[in-house]
Short mmCIF file of C-alpha atoms and ligand atoms in Angstrom, two decimals:
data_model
loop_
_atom_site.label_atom_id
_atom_site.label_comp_id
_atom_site.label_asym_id
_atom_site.label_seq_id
_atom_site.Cartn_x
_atom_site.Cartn_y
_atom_site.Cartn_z
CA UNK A 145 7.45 28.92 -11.70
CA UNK A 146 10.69 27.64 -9.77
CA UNK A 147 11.79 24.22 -10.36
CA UNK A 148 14.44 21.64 -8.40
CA UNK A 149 16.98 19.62 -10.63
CA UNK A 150 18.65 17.25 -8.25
CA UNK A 151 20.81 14.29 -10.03
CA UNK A 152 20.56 12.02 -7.35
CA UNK A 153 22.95 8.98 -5.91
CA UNK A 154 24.96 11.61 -3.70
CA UNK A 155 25.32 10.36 0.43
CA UNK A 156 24.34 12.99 2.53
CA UNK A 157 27.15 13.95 5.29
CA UNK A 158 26.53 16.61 7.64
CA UNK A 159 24.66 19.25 9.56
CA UNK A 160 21.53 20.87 8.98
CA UNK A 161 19.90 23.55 11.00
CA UNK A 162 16.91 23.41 11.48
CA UNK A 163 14.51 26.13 11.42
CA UNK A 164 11.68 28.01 13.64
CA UNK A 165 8.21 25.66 13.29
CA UNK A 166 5.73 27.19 10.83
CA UNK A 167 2.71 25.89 12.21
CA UNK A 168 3.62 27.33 15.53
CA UNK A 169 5.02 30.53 14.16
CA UNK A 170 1.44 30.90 11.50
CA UNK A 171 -0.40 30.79 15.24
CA UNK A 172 1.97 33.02 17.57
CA UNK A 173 1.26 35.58 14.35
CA UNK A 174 -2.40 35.08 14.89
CA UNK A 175 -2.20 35.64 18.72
CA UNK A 176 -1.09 39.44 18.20
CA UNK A 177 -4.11 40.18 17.44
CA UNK A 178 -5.53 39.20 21.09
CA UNK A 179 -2.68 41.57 22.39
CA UNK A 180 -2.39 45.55 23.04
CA UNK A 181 1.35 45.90 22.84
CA UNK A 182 3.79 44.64 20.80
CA UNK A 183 4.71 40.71 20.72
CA UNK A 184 8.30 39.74 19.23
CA UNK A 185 8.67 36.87 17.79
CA UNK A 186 11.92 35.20 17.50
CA UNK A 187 13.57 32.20 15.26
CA UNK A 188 10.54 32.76 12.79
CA UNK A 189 11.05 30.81 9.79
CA UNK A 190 11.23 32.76 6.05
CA UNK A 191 8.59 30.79 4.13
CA UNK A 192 5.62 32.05 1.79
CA UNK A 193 3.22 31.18 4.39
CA UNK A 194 4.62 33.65 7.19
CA UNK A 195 4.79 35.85 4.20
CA UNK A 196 0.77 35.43 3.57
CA UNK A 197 0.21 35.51 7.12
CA UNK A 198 2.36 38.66 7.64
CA UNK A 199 -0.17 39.96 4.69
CA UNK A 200 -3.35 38.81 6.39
CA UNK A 201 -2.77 40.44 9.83
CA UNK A 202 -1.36 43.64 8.35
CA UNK A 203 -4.60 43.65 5.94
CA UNK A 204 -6.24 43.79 9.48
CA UNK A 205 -4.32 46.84 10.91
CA UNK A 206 -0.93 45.15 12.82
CA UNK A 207 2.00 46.30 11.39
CA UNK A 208 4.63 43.84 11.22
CA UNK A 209 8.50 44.82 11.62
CA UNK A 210 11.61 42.51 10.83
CA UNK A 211 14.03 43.26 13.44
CA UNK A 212 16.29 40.75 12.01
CA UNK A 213 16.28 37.92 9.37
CA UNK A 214 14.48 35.41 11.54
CA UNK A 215 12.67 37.94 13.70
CA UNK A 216 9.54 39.76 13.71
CA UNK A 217 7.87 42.24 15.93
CA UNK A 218 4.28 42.77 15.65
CA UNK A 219 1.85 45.38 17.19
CA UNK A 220 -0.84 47.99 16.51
CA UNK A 221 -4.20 48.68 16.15
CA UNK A 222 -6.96 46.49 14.38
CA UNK A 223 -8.66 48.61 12.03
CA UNK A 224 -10.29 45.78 9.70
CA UNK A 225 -12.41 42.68 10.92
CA UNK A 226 -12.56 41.16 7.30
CA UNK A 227 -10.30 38.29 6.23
CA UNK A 228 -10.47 37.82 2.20
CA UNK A 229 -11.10 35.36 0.55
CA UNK A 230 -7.80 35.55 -2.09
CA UNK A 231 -5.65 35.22 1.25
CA UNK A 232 -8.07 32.39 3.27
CA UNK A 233 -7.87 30.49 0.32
CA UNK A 234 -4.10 30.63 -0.58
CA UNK A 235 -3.33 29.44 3.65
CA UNK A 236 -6.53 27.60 5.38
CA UNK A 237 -5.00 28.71 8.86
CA UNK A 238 -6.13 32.53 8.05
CA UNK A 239 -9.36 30.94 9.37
CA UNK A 240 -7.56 31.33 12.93
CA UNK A 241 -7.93 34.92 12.87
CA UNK A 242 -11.92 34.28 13.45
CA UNK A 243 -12.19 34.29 17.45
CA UNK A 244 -9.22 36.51 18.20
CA UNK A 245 -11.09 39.70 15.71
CA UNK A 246 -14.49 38.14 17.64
CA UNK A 247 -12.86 38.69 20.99
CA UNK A 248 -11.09 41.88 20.54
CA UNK A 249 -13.57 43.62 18.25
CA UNK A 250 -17.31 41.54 18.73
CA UNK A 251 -17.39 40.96 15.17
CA UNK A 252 -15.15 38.68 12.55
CA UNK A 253 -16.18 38.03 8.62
CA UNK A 254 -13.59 35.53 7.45
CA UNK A 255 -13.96 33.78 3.90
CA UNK A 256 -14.70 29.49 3.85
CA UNK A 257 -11.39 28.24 2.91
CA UNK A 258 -12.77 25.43 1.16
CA UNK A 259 -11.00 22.00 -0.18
CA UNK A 260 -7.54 21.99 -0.17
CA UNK A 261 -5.01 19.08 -1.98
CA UNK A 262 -5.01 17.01 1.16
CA UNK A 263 -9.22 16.81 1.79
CA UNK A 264 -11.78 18.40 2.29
CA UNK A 265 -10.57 19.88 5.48
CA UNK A 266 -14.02 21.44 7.58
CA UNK A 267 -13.70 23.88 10.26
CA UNK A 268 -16.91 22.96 11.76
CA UNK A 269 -15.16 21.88 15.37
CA UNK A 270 -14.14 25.62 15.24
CA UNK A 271 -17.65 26.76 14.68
CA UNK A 272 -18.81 24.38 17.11
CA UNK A 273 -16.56 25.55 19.64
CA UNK A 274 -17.12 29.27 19.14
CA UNK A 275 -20.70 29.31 19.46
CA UNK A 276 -20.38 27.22 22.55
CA UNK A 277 -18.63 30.45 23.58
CA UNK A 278 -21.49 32.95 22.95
CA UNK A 279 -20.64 33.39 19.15
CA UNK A 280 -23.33 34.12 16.94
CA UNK A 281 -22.29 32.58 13.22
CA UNK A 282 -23.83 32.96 9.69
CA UNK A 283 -22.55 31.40 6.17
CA UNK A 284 -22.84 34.35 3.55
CA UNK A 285 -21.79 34.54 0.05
CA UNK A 286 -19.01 32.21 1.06
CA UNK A 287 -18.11 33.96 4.22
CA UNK A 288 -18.32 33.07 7.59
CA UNK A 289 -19.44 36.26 9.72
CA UNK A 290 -19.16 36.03 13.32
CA UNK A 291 -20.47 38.50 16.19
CA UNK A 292 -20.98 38.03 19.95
CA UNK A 293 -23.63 40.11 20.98
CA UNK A 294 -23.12 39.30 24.26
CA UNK A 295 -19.17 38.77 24.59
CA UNK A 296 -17.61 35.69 24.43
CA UNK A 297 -18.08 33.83 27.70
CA UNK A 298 -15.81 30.38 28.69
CA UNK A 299 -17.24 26.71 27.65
CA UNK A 300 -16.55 23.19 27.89
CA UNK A 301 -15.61 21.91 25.12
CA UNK A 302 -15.47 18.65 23.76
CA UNK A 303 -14.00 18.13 20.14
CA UNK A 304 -14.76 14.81 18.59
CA UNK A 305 -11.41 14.25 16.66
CA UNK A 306 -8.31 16.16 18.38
CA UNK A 307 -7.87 19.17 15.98
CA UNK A 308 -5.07 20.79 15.91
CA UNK A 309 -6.54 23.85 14.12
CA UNK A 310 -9.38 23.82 15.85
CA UNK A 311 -7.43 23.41 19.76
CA UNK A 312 -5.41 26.16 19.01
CA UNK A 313 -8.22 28.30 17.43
CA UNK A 314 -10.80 28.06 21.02
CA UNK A 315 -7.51 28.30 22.86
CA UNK A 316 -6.64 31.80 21.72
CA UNK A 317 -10.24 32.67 21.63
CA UNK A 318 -10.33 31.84 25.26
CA UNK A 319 -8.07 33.77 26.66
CA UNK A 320 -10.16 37.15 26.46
CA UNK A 321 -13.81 34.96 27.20
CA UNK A 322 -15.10 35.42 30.31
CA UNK A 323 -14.40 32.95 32.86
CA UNK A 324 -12.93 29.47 31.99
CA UNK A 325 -13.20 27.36 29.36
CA UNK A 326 -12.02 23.98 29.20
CA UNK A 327 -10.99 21.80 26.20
CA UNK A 328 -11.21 18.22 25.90
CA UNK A 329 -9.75 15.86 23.71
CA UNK A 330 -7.35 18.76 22.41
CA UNK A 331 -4.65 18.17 20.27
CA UNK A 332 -1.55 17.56 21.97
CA UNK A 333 1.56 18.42 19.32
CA UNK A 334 4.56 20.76 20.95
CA UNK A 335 3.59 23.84 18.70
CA UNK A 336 0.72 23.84 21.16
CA UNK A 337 2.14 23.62 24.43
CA UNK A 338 5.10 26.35 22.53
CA UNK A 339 1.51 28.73 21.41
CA UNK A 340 0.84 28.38 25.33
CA UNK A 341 3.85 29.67 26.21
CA UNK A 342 3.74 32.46 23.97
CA UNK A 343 0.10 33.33 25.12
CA UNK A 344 1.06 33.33 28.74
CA UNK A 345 3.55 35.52 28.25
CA UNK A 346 1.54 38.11 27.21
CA UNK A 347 -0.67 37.79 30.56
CA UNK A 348 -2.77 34.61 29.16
CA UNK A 349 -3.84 31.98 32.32
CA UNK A 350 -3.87 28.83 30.33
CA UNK A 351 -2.71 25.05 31.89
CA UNK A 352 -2.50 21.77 30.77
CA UNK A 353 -1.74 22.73 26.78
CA UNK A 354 0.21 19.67 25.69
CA UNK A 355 -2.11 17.18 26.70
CA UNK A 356 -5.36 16.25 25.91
CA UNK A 357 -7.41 18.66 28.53
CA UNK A 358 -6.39 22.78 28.47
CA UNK A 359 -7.73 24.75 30.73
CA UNK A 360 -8.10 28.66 30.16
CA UNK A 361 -9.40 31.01 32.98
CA UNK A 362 -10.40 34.81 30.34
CA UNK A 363 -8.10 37.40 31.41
CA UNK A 364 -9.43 41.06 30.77
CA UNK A 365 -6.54 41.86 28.57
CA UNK A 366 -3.76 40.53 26.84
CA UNK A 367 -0.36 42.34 26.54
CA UNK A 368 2.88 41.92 24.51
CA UNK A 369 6.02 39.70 24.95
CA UNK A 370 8.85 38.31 23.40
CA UNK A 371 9.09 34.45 22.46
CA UNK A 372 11.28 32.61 20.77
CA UNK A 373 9.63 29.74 18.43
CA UNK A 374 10.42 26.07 18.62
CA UNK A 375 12.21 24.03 15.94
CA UNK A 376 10.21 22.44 13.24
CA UNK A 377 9.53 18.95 14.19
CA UNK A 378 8.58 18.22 10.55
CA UNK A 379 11.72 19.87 9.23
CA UNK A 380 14.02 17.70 10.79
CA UNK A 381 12.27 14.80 10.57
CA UNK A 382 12.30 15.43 6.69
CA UNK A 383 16.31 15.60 6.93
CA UNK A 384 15.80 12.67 9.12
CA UNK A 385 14.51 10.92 5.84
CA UNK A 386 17.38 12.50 4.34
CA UNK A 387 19.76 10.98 5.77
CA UNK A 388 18.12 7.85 6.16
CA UNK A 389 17.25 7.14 2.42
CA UNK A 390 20.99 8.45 0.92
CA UNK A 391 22.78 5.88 3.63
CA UNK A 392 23.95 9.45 4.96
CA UNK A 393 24.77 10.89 8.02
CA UNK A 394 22.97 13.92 9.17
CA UNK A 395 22.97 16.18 12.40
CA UNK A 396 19.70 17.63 12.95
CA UNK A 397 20.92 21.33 14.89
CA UNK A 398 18.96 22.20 17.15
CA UNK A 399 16.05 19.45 16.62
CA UNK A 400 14.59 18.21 19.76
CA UNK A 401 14.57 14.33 19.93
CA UNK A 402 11.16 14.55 22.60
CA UNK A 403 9.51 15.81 19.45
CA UNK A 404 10.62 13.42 16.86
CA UNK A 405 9.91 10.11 19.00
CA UNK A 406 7.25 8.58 16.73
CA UNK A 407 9.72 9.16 13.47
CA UNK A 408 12.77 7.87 15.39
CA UNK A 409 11.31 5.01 16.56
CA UNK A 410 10.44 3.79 13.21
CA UNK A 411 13.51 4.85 11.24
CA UNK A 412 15.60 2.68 14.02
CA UNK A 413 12.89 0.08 13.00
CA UNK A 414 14.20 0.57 9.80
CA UNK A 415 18.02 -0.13 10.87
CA UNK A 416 18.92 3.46 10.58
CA UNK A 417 21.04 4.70 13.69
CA UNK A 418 19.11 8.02 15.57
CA UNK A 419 20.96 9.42 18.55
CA UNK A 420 20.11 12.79 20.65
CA UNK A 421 23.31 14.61 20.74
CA UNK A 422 24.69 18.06 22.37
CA UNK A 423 23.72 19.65 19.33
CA UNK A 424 20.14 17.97 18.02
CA UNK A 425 19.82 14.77 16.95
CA UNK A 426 21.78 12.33 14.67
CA UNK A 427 20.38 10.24 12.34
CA UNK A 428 22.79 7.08 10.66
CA UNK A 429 22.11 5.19 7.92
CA UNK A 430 24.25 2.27 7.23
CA UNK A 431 23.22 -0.33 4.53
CA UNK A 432 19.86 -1.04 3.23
CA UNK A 433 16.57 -0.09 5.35
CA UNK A 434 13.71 -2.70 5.78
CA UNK A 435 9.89 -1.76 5.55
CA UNK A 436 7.93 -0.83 8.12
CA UNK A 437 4.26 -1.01 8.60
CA UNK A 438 3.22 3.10 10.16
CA UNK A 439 -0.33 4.46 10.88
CA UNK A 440 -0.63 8.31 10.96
CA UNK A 441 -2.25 9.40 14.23
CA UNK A 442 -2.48 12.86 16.17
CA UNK A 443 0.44 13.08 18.18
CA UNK A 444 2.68 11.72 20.20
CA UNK A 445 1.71 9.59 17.25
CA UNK A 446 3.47 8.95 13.88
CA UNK A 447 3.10 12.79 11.99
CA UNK A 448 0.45 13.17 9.07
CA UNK A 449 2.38 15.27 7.97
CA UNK A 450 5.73 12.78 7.60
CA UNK A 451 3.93 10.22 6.18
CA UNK A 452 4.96 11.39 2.40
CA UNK A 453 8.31 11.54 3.28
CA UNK A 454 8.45 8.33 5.23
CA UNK A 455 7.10 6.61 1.54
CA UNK A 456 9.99 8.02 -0.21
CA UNK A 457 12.63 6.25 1.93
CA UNK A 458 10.12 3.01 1.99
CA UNK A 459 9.91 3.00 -1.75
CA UNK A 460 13.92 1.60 -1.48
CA UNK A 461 13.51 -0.35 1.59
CA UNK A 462 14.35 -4.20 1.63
CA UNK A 463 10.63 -5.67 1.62
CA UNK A 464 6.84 -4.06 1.61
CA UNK A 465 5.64 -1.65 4.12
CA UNK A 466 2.12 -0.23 4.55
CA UNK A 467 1.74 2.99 5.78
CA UNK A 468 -1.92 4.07 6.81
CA UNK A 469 -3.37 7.53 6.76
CA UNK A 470 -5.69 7.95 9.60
CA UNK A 471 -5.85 11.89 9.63
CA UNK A 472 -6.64 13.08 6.30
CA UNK A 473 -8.66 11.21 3.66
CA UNK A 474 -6.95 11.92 0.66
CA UNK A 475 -2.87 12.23 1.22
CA UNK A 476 -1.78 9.82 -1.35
CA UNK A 477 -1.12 12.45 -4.24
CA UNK A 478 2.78 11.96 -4.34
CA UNK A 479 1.98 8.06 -5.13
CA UNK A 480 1.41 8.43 -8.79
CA UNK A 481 4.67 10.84 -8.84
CA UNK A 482 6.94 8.14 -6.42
CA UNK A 483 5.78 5.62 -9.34
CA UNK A 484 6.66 7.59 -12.06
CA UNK A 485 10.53 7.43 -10.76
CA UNK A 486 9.82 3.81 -10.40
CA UNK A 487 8.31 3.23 -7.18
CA UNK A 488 5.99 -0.13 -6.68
CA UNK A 489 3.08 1.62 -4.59
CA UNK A 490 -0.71 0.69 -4.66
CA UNK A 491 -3.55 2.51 -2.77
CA UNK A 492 -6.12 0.53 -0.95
CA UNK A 493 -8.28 3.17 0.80
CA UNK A 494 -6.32 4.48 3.22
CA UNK A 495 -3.41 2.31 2.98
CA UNK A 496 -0.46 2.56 0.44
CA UNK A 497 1.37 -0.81 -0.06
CA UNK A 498 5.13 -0.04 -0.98
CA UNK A 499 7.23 -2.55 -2.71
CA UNK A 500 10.51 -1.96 -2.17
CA UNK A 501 12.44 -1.45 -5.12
CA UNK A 502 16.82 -1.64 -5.77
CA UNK A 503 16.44 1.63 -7.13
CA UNK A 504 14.51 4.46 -8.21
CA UNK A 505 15.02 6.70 -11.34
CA UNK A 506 15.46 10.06 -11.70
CA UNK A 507 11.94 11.84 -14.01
CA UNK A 508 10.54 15.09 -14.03
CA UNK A 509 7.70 15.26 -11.37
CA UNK A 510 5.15 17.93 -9.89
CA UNK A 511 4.56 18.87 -6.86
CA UNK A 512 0.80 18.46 -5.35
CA UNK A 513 1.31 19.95 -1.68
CA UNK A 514 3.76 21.14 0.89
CA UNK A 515 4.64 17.67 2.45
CA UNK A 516 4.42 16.04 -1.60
CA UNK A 517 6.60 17.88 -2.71
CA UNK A 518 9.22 17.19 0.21
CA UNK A 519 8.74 13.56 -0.55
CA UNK A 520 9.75 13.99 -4.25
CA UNK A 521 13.05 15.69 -3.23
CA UNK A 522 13.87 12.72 -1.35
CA UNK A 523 12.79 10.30 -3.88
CA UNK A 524 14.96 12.51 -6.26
CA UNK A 525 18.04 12.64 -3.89
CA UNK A 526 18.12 8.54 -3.95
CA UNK A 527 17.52 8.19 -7.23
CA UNK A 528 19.56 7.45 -10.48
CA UNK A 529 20.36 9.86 -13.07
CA UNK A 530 18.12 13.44 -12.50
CA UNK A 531 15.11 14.57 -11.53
CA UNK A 532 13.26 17.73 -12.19
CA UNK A 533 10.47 18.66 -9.53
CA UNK A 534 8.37 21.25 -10.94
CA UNK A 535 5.50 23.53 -8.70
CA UNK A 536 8.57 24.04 -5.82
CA UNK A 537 5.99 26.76 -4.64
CA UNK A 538 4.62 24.04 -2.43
CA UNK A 539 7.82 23.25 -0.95
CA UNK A 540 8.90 27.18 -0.28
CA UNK A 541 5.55 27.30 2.03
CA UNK A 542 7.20 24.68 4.34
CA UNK A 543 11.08 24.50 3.73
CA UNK A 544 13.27 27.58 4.48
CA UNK A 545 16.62 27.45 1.96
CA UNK A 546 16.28 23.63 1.44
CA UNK A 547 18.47 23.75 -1.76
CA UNK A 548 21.37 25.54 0.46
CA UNK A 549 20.68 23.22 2.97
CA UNK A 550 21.07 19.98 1.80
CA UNK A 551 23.88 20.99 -0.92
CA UNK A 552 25.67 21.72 2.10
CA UNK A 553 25.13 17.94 3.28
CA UNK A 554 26.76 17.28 -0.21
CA UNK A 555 23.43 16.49 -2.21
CA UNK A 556 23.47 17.90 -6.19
CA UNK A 557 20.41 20.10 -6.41
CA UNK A 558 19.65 23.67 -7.44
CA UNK A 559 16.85 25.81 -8.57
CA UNK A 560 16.27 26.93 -11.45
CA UNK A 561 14.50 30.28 -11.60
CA UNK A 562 11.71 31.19 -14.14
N1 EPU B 852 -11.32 18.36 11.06
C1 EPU B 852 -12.70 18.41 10.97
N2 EPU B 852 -13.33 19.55 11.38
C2 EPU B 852 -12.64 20.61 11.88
C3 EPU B 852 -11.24 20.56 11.97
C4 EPU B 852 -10.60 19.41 11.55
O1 EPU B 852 -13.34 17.44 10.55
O2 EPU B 852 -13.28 21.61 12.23
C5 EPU B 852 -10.60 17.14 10.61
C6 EPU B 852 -9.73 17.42 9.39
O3 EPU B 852 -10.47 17.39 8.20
C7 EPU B 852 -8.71 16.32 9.49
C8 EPU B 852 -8.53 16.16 10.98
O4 EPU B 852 -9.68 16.75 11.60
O5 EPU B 852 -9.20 15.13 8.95
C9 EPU B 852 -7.29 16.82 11.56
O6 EPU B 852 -7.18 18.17 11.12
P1 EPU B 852 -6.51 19.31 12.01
O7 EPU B 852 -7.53 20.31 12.33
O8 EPU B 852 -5.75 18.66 13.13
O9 EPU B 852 -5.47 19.92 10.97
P2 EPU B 852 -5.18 21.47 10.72
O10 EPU B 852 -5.15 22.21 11.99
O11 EPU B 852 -6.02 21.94 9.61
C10 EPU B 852 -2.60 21.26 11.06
C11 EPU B 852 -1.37 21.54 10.27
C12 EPU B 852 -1.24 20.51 9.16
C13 EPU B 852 -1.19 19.13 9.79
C14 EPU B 852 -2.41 18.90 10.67
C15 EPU B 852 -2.39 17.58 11.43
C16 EPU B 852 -1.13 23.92 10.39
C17 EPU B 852 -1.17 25.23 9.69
N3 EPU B 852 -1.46 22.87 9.69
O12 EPU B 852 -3.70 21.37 10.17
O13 EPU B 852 0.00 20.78 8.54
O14 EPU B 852 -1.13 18.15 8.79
O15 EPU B 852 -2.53 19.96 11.65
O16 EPU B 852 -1.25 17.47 12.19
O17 EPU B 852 -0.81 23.85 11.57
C18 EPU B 852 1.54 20.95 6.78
O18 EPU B 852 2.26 21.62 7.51
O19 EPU B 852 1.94 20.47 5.67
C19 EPU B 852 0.17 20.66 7.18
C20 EPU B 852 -0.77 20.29 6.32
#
């Protein structure tokens, strides 16, 4: 297994590109199913998830073609309506393949993903939703297997928390039920409103993603199309942190500063300097940060999936912040690792209390989880002496080249291969 050494101290100066947005690109993937010609997907980042993804939907009969580095072109013929379990259980969002094999074939068998290092993470709102639509569900020997007798016909929808899974899962569904289905309280993040796009441009008649009511009128048949993915929100707000917790001075390429508003807003709080610029968005540090108290909320809200990284830069912050996790119940595992390198963090339920602290110290640490582990590099960048961060596996499913990326920015890191 890979590991990080990064011997920290170093202030970050520069630019960093960021990247396509996995958890839009994981989706668009997903949504070539629903489709009878080819769909071309553009600015798709190289991570191990696309990579288990690409594996999923070829397991199912696409065949998936890398026209270039950071596109892929996707097409052909289902010939499988079985999603394992050794794939469902390495990425929970193979469960997304569910409605589009129901839709396009009348029949799905997808494995439970079960817990995961965040929570316990149910899919029921997808269930829900599905069999709202006509779908005909049974739990067997740890598989979920689907069928619409019937077809899938358009629903109302109401989901009691606003999924993001589970919005994007009846959305795609939807687009080949019969008449229209409406969702309400739906997730509103950008990859969303971005999977829209995608869907519409393969002959999809869907309004109002982005905000908390979508409405999707079935279409008979979905074609291809070629779309290029937004930038990950949640990669540049990790340089963000970057930046923020070295004192540096990072431009975000290509990041769009709409997205990031939540994050901005509290890193000014902070007394960092973020400006939108030509080319992205620049984020200043100059002197010492203060805490800041952040809940995590579905967005426009502050990101879940920030919150780990926003601890890191806290953990050196002039004064105590408390930073509440409203969207999963158990994202605290970097807190025993942040202390290890000298952090002053305690866990009351869903609130971590951090202590700022002069200065952390470098110490080998593992990574527990994609976001964790991003956290720990950012611990490791402002700390003294080095750090090793071990399990980097978690960090290649989210973080495209982060090593070349931020030893650009001047940081001393590298990987060391096993
Ligand atoms: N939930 C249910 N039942 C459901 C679905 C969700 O109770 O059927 C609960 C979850 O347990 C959780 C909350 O609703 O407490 C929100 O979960 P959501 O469905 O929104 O999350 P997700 O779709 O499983 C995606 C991202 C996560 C990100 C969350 C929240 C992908 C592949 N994953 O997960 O990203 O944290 O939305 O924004 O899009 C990451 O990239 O590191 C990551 C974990």
């Amino acid at each position: 297994m890979d590991r990080i050494e990064i011997t920290g101290g170093e202030r970050l100066a520069g630019t960093i590109q960021i990247g396509g947005a996995k958890n839009a690109a994981l989706k668009m993937m997903v949504a070539a199913l629903l489709g009878d010609e080819r769909l071309v997907l553009h600015n798709v980042p190289r991570l191990a998830d696309v990579a288990t993804m690409r594996k999923l939907i070829e397991q199912l009969g696409l065949t998936v073609e890398a026209l270039a580095p950071h596109t892929l072109s996707i097409g052909g013929a289902i010939t499988s309506v079985v999603a394992p379990y050794d794939i469902v259980s390495q990425m929970r969002a193979s469960i997304l393949v569910l409605g589009p094999l129901l839709a396009r074939q009348g029949e799905a068998k997808v494995s439970l993903p079960g817990g995961c290092a965040i929570g316990t993470r149910p899919v029921d709102f997808h269930l829900k939703g599905l069999e709202q639509m006509g779908a005909v569900i049974e739990l067997e020997a740890g598989y979920i297997a689907a069928t619409a007798p019937r077809g899938l016909q358009g629903a109302e929808i109401l989901l009691p928390f606003p999924s993001v899974g589970a919005t994007e899962h009846l959305m795609m569904t939807a687009t080949l039920a019969r008449g229209t289905t409406v969702i309400a309280n739906a997730a509103m993040e950008p990859e969303i409103a971005d999977q829209a796009l995608c869907l519409n441009a393969m002959g999809a008649r869907i309004s109002g993603a982005g905000t908390s009511r979508i409405v999707i009128e079935g279409v008979g048949r979905l074609g291809g199309a070629t779309h290029t993915v937004l930038p990950d929100r949640i990669e540049a707000g990790t340089y963000a942190c970057a930046a923020a917790i070295t004192g540096g001075d990072i431009l975000l390429g290509g990041a769009k500063a709409v997205h990031l508003k939540a994050l901005l807003q509290v890193l000014s709080e902070a007394g960092a300097e973020c400006s939108e610029e030509a080319g992205g968005v620049r984020v200043r540090a100059r002197g010492k940060l203060q805490g800041v108290d952040v809940k995590t909320e579905p967005y426009p809200g502050f990101a879940t999936d920030m919150q780990a990284q926003l601890m890191a830069v806290m953990c050196v912050a002039d004064g105590a912040s408390m930073l509440t996790e409203n969207v999963f119940e158990n994202r605290f595992m970097h807190v025993p690792e942040l202390s290890r390198m000298g952090a002053r963090i305690v866990v009351h339920g869903a609130s971590a209390i951090v202590r700022g602290v002069r200065e952390l110290s470098g110490a080998p640490v593992m990574a527990t989880d994609l976001r964790a582990s991003s956290s720990l590099i950012l611990a490791a960048l402002a700390a003294k002496g080095k750090s090793v961060v071990s399990r980097v596996y978690h960090l290649d499913r989210g973080y495209e080249a982060v090593e070349r990326k931020l030893s650009a920015c001047g940081a001393r890191i590298a990987r060391v291969k096993e």
